[in-house]
Short mmCIF file of C-alpha atoms in Angstrom, two decimals:
data_model
loop_
_atom_site.label_atom_id
_atom_site.label_comp_id
_atom_site.label_asym_id
_atom_site.label_seq_id
_atom_site.Cartn_x
_atom_site.Cartn_y
_atom_site.Cartn_z
CA UNK A 657 22.01 -60.66 16.08
CA UNK A 658 19.90 -59.37 13.19
CA UNK A 659 19.00 -55.71 12.97
CA UNK A 660 15.52 -54.53 11.97
CA UNK A 661 14.72 -53.71 8.37
CA UNK A 662 15.08 -50.05 9.30
CA UNK A 663 18.86 -50.54 9.40
CA UNK A 664 19.07 -52.54 6.17
CA UNK A 665 17.40 -50.28 3.66
CA UNK A 666 17.44 -46.47 3.52
CA UNK A 667 14.06 -44.73 3.55
CA UNK A 668 12.67 -43.72 0.17
CA UNK A 669 12.35 -40.12 1.31
CA UNK A 670 15.11 -37.96 2.68
CA UNK A 671 14.74 -38.04 6.47
CA UNK A 672 11.40 -39.68 6.93
CA UNK A 673 9.66 -38.72 10.18
CA UNK A 674 12.13 -38.83 13.10
CA UNK A 675 12.26 -42.25 14.67
CA UNK A 676 13.79 -44.07 17.63
CA UNK A 677 15.15 -47.60 17.68
CA UNK A 678 15.65 -49.34 21.01
CA UNK A 679 18.15 -52.18 21.29
CA UNK A 680 17.89 -54.51 24.26
CA UNK A 681 20.60 -57.12 24.65
CA UNK A 682 21.22 -57.50 28.38
CA UNK A 683 23.06 -55.99 30.11
CA UNK A 684 22.82 -53.25 27.47
CA UNK A 685 19.81 -51.05 26.77
CA UNK A 686 20.52 -48.47 24.08
CA UNK A 687 18.54 -45.98 22.02
CA UNK A 688 19.30 -44.64 18.55
CA UNK A 689 17.30 -41.50 17.76
CA UNK A 690 17.35 -40.24 14.17
CA UNK A 691 16.17 -36.64 14.30
CA UNK A 692 16.53 -35.19 10.80
CA UNK A 693 17.49 -31.56 10.12
CA UNK A 694 17.47 -29.53 13.34
CA UNK A 695 18.73 -26.25 14.78
CA UNK A 696 21.99 -26.63 16.66
CA UNK A 697 20.74 -24.95 19.85
CA UNK A 698 17.81 -27.37 20.13
CA UNK A 699 20.04 -30.45 19.96
CA UNK A 700 22.70 -28.89 22.18
CA UNK A 701 20.10 -28.45 24.93
CA UNK A 702 18.78 -31.98 24.33
CA UNK A 703 22.30 -33.39 24.77
CA UNK A 704 22.82 -31.63 28.08
CA UNK A 705 19.46 -32.80 29.37
CA UNK A 706 20.08 -36.40 28.30
CA UNK A 707 23.60 -36.37 29.76
CA UNK A 708 22.22 -35.32 33.15
CA UNK A 709 19.52 -37.97 32.93
CA UNK A 710 22.05 -40.63 31.94
CA UNK A 711 24.28 -39.76 34.89
CA UNK A 712 21.25 -40.25 37.14
CA UNK A 713 20.31 -43.55 35.40
CA UNK A 714 16.99 -42.13 34.22
CA UNK A 715 17.68 -42.99 30.56
CA UNK A 716 19.78 -45.62 28.76
CA UNK A 717 22.83 -44.94 26.61
CA UNK A 718 21.65 -43.01 23.55
CA UNK A 719 22.97 -42.08 20.12
CA UNK A 720 21.48 -38.99 18.47
CA UNK A 721 21.92 -38.76 14.68
CA UNK A 722 21.10 -35.41 13.11
CA UNK A 723 21.88 -32.85 10.43
CA UNK A 724 22.11 -29.18 11.36
CA UNK A 725 21.19 -25.92 9.75
CA UNK A 726 24.47 -24.07 8.97
CA UNK A 727 26.37 -23.17 12.12
CA UNK A 728 29.92 -22.90 13.45
CA UNK A 729 30.97 -24.28 16.83
CA UNK A 730 34.13 -23.81 18.88
CA UNK A 731 35.53 -25.75 21.83
CA UNK A 732 35.77 -23.77 25.06
CA UNK A 733 39.50 -24.35 25.40
CA UNK A 734 40.27 -23.37 21.80
CA UNK A 735 42.91 -20.70 21.29
CA UNK A 736 42.18 -20.41 17.59
CA UNK A 737 41.33 -16.79 16.69
CA UNK A 738 37.71 -16.28 15.73
CA UNK A 739 37.49 -15.26 12.07
CA UNK A 740 35.67 -12.04 11.32
CA UNK A 741 32.48 -11.89 9.27
CA UNK A 742 31.39 -15.50 9.62
CA UNK A 743 28.23 -16.08 7.56
CA UNK A 744 26.54 -18.28 10.18
CA UNK A 745 26.15 -18.22 13.99
CA UNK A 746 29.07 -19.31 16.17
CA UNK A 747 28.56 -21.17 19.46
CA UNK A 748 31.26 -21.86 22.03
CA UNK A 749 30.49 -25.29 23.49
CA UNK A 750 31.81 -27.80 26.03
CA UNK A 751 33.66 -30.12 23.64
CA UNK A 752 37.35 -30.14 22.92
CA UNK A 753 38.82 -28.87 19.67
CA UNK A 754 38.83 -25.73 17.57
CA UNK A 755 36.24 -24.12 15.30
CA UNK A 756 34.31 -26.37 12.96
CA UNK A 757 31.30 -26.15 10.67
CA UNK A 758 28.04 -28.11 10.67
CA UNK A 759 25.46 -27.99 7.91
CA UNK A 760 23.05 -29.99 5.77
CA UNK A 761 24.67 -33.02 4.21
CA UNK A 762 26.83 -33.65 7.27
CA UNK A 763 25.71 -36.50 9.53
CA UNK A 764 26.40 -35.59 13.15
CA UNK A 765 26.37 -38.17 15.92
CA UNK A 766 26.01 -37.33 19.60
CA UNK A 767 26.60 -40.41 21.79
CA UNK A 768 25.29 -39.99 25.33
CA UNK A 769 27.18 -42.86 26.94
CA UNK A 770 28.08 -43.75 30.50
CA UNK A 771 31.79 -44.32 29.90
CA UNK A 772 32.26 -45.62 33.42
CA UNK A 773 29.81 -48.46 32.76
CA UNK A 774 31.57 -49.22 29.47
CA UNK A 775 34.99 -49.26 31.11
CA UNK A 776 36.33 -46.60 28.73
CA UNK A 777 38.63 -43.68 29.39
CA UNK A 778 38.38 -40.61 27.18
CA UNK A 779 41.33 -41.47 24.92
CA UNK A 780 40.07 -45.02 24.38
CA UNK A 781 36.59 -43.64 23.70
CA UNK A 782 37.96 -41.33 20.99
CA UNK A 783 39.74 -44.25 19.34
CA UNK A 784 36.52 -46.28 19.54
CA UNK A 785 34.57 -43.55 17.73
CA UNK A 786 37.24 -43.47 15.03
CA UNK A 787 36.88 -47.23 14.63
CA UNK A 788 33.10 -46.93 14.26
CA UNK A 789 33.52 -44.33 11.51
CA UNK A 790 36.20 -46.37 9.74
CA UNK A 791 33.91 -49.42 9.73
CA UNK A 792 30.93 -47.41 8.48
CA UNK A 793 33.00 -45.98 5.61
CA UNK A 794 34.35 -49.42 4.72
CA UNK A 795 30.78 -50.44 3.86
CA UNK A 796 31.03 -47.85 1.06
CA UNK A 797 34.40 -49.21 -0.10
CA UNK A 798 36.15 -46.17 1.34
CA UNK A 799 39.42 -47.11 3.02
CA UNK A 800 39.55 -44.65 5.90
CA UNK A 801 42.25 -44.36 8.53
CA UNK A 802 43.55 -42.43 11.50
CA UNK A 803 46.26 -39.83 11.02
CA UNK A 804 48.93 -39.54 13.69
CA UNK A 805 48.69 -36.31 15.65
CA UNK A 806 45.05 -35.67 14.70
CA UNK A 807 41.68 -36.85 15.96
CA UNK A 808 39.21 -37.91 13.29
CA UNK A 809 39.07 -40.08 10.20
CA UNK A 810 40.86 -39.57 6.89
CA UNK A 811 40.76 -40.93 3.33
CA UNK A 812 43.77 -40.46 1.05
CA UNK A 813 45.05 -37.57 3.14
CA UNK A 814 41.72 -35.74 3.32
CA UNK A 815 39.58 -35.49 6.41
CA UNK A 816 36.11 -37.02 6.16
CA UNK A 817 35.05 -36.97 9.81
CA UNK A 818 35.88 -34.89 12.86
CA UNK A 819 35.47 -35.75 16.54
CA UNK A 820 35.09 -33.51 19.57
CA UNK A 821 33.64 -34.75 22.83
CA UNK A 822 32.85 -33.60 26.33
CA UNK A 823 32.53 -35.73 29.46
CA UNK A 824 30.71 -34.80 32.66
CA UNK A 825 30.04 -37.17 35.54
CA UNK A 826 31.59 -39.90 33.35
CA UNK A 827 28.90 -39.40 30.70
CA UNK A 828 29.87 -38.35 27.17
CA UNK A 829 28.15 -35.78 24.99
CA UNK A 830 28.98 -33.93 21.78
CA UNK A 831 30.59 -36.43 19.39
CA UNK A 832 31.44 -36.77 15.69
CA UNK A 833 30.58 -35.22 12.33
CA UNK A 834 30.80 -37.16 9.06
CA UNK A 835 30.89 -35.15 5.83
CA UNK A 836 28.50 -36.95 3.49
CA UNK A 837 27.68 -34.37 0.81
CA UNK A 838 27.89 -31.07 2.70
CA UNK A 839 29.07 -27.76 1.27
CA UNK A 840 32.80 -27.58 2.01
CA UNK A 841 33.19 -23.85 1.33
CA UNK A 842 32.50 -22.80 4.97
CA UNK A 843 35.51 -24.85 6.11
CA UNK A 844 37.74 -22.55 4.05
CA UNK A 845 36.69 -19.64 6.29
CA UNK A 846 37.89 -21.27 9.51
CA UNK A 847 40.78 -23.67 8.70
CA UNK A 848 39.60 -26.34 11.18
CA UNK A 849 42.49 -27.96 13.07
CA UNK A 850 44.80 -25.68 11.06
CA UNK A 851 43.97 -27.61 7.89
CA UNK A 852 43.90 -26.15 4.40
CA UNK A 853 40.60 -26.31 2.46
CA UNK A 854 41.90 -28.99 0.10
CA UNK A 855 42.52 -31.26 3.11
CA UNK A 856 38.77 -31.48 3.85
CA UNK A 857 36.57 -33.80 1.79
CA UNK A 858 33.26 -35.65 1.88
CA UNK A 859 31.98 -39.11 1.05
CA UNK A 860 30.46 -37.80 -2.17
CA UNK A 861 33.75 -36.19 -3.13
CA UNK A 862 35.74 -39.32 -2.35
CA UNK A 863 33.35 -41.59 -4.24
CA UNK A 864 32.79 -39.26 -7.18
CA UNK A 865 29.01 -39.59 -6.89
CA UNK A 866 26.20 -38.18 -4.81
CA UNK A 867 25.54 -39.83 -1.46
CA UNK A 868 22.69 -38.76 0.82
CA UNK A 869 22.87 -38.70 4.60
CA UNK A 870 19.86 -40.97 4.95
CA UNK A 871 21.72 -43.63 2.98
CA UNK A 872 24.51 -43.59 5.57
CA UNK A 873 22.39 -43.62 8.74
CA UNK A 874 21.74 -47.37 8.80
CA UNK A 875 25.32 -48.53 8.38
CA UNK A 876 26.64 -45.95 10.81
CA UNK A 877 24.07 -46.88 13.46
CA UNK A 878 24.81 -50.56 12.95
CA UNK A 879 28.57 -50.02 13.34
CA UNK A 880 27.94 -47.98 16.48
CA UNK A 881 25.60 -50.51 18.05
CA UNK A 882 27.99 -53.33 17.22
CA UNK A 883 30.74 -51.49 19.08
CA UNK A 884 28.93 -50.14 22.12
CA UNK A 885 25.82 -52.26 22.78
CA UNK A 886 26.13 -55.46 24.76
CA UNK A 887 29.51 -56.79 23.56
CA UNK A 888 31.09 -53.43 24.43
CA UNK A 889 31.79 -54.74 27.93
CA UNK A 890 34.19 -57.27 26.46
CA UNK A 891 35.37 -55.16 23.53
CA UNK A 892 36.36 -52.30 25.79
CA UNK A 893 39.40 -54.34 26.75
CA UNK A 894 40.36 -55.39 23.22
CA UNK A 895 43.05 -53.71 21.07
CA UNK A 896 40.39 -52.03 18.90
CA UNK A 897 39.44 -49.83 21.86
CA UNK A 898 42.90 -49.02 23.16
CA UNK A 899 44.59 -45.73 22.49
CA UNK A 900 47.96 -46.12 20.76
#
């Protein structure tokens, strides 16, 4: 099924006006909303509102794609000590995982999905998100992989993408963060997932050239839609979606 031109060619400007693409391929009805650079609190509230609406069947499954102004977030169950003198705000949120950083140049995806309708448990859903990221990176000739004992996606021993989700009423929110060309220095202040600074990288760092987030949006959205829209009912029972 062809995708619109929007998903084949990046916009000439960085983050053209926010847009929404609606995919209808019965029985699926899915939205992708590309929102540009936004404050974390605004999108956090939007996620919670959409998750409640999705649980009540008022909206379809939705993927939010966004960059954030610099901010740190921390999972509610995290036991990681909070570093002193952080340069940006810290929010404790519903997702799993420890402290992480979000900022410009990092493409963050928030899937608002009814996992019950997709036939996915949480562990299988996490593996599915990893597969989406691996496929999106493969389009850039980056051979990414999972690393045993960790959630996320890695390239040559360095982490390119992190994942932390929450589920309420069988609807997912929060999601994944892909380092495209973001400043990596803030990660050194928090040691996310007990990693050393040299274990965190970005697409630009791995490729040795500058990559912009708006160049990655199309391929990432296409990989996501290919996984979760329509054929997801059958794929949810395939090995790609099963937790090891």
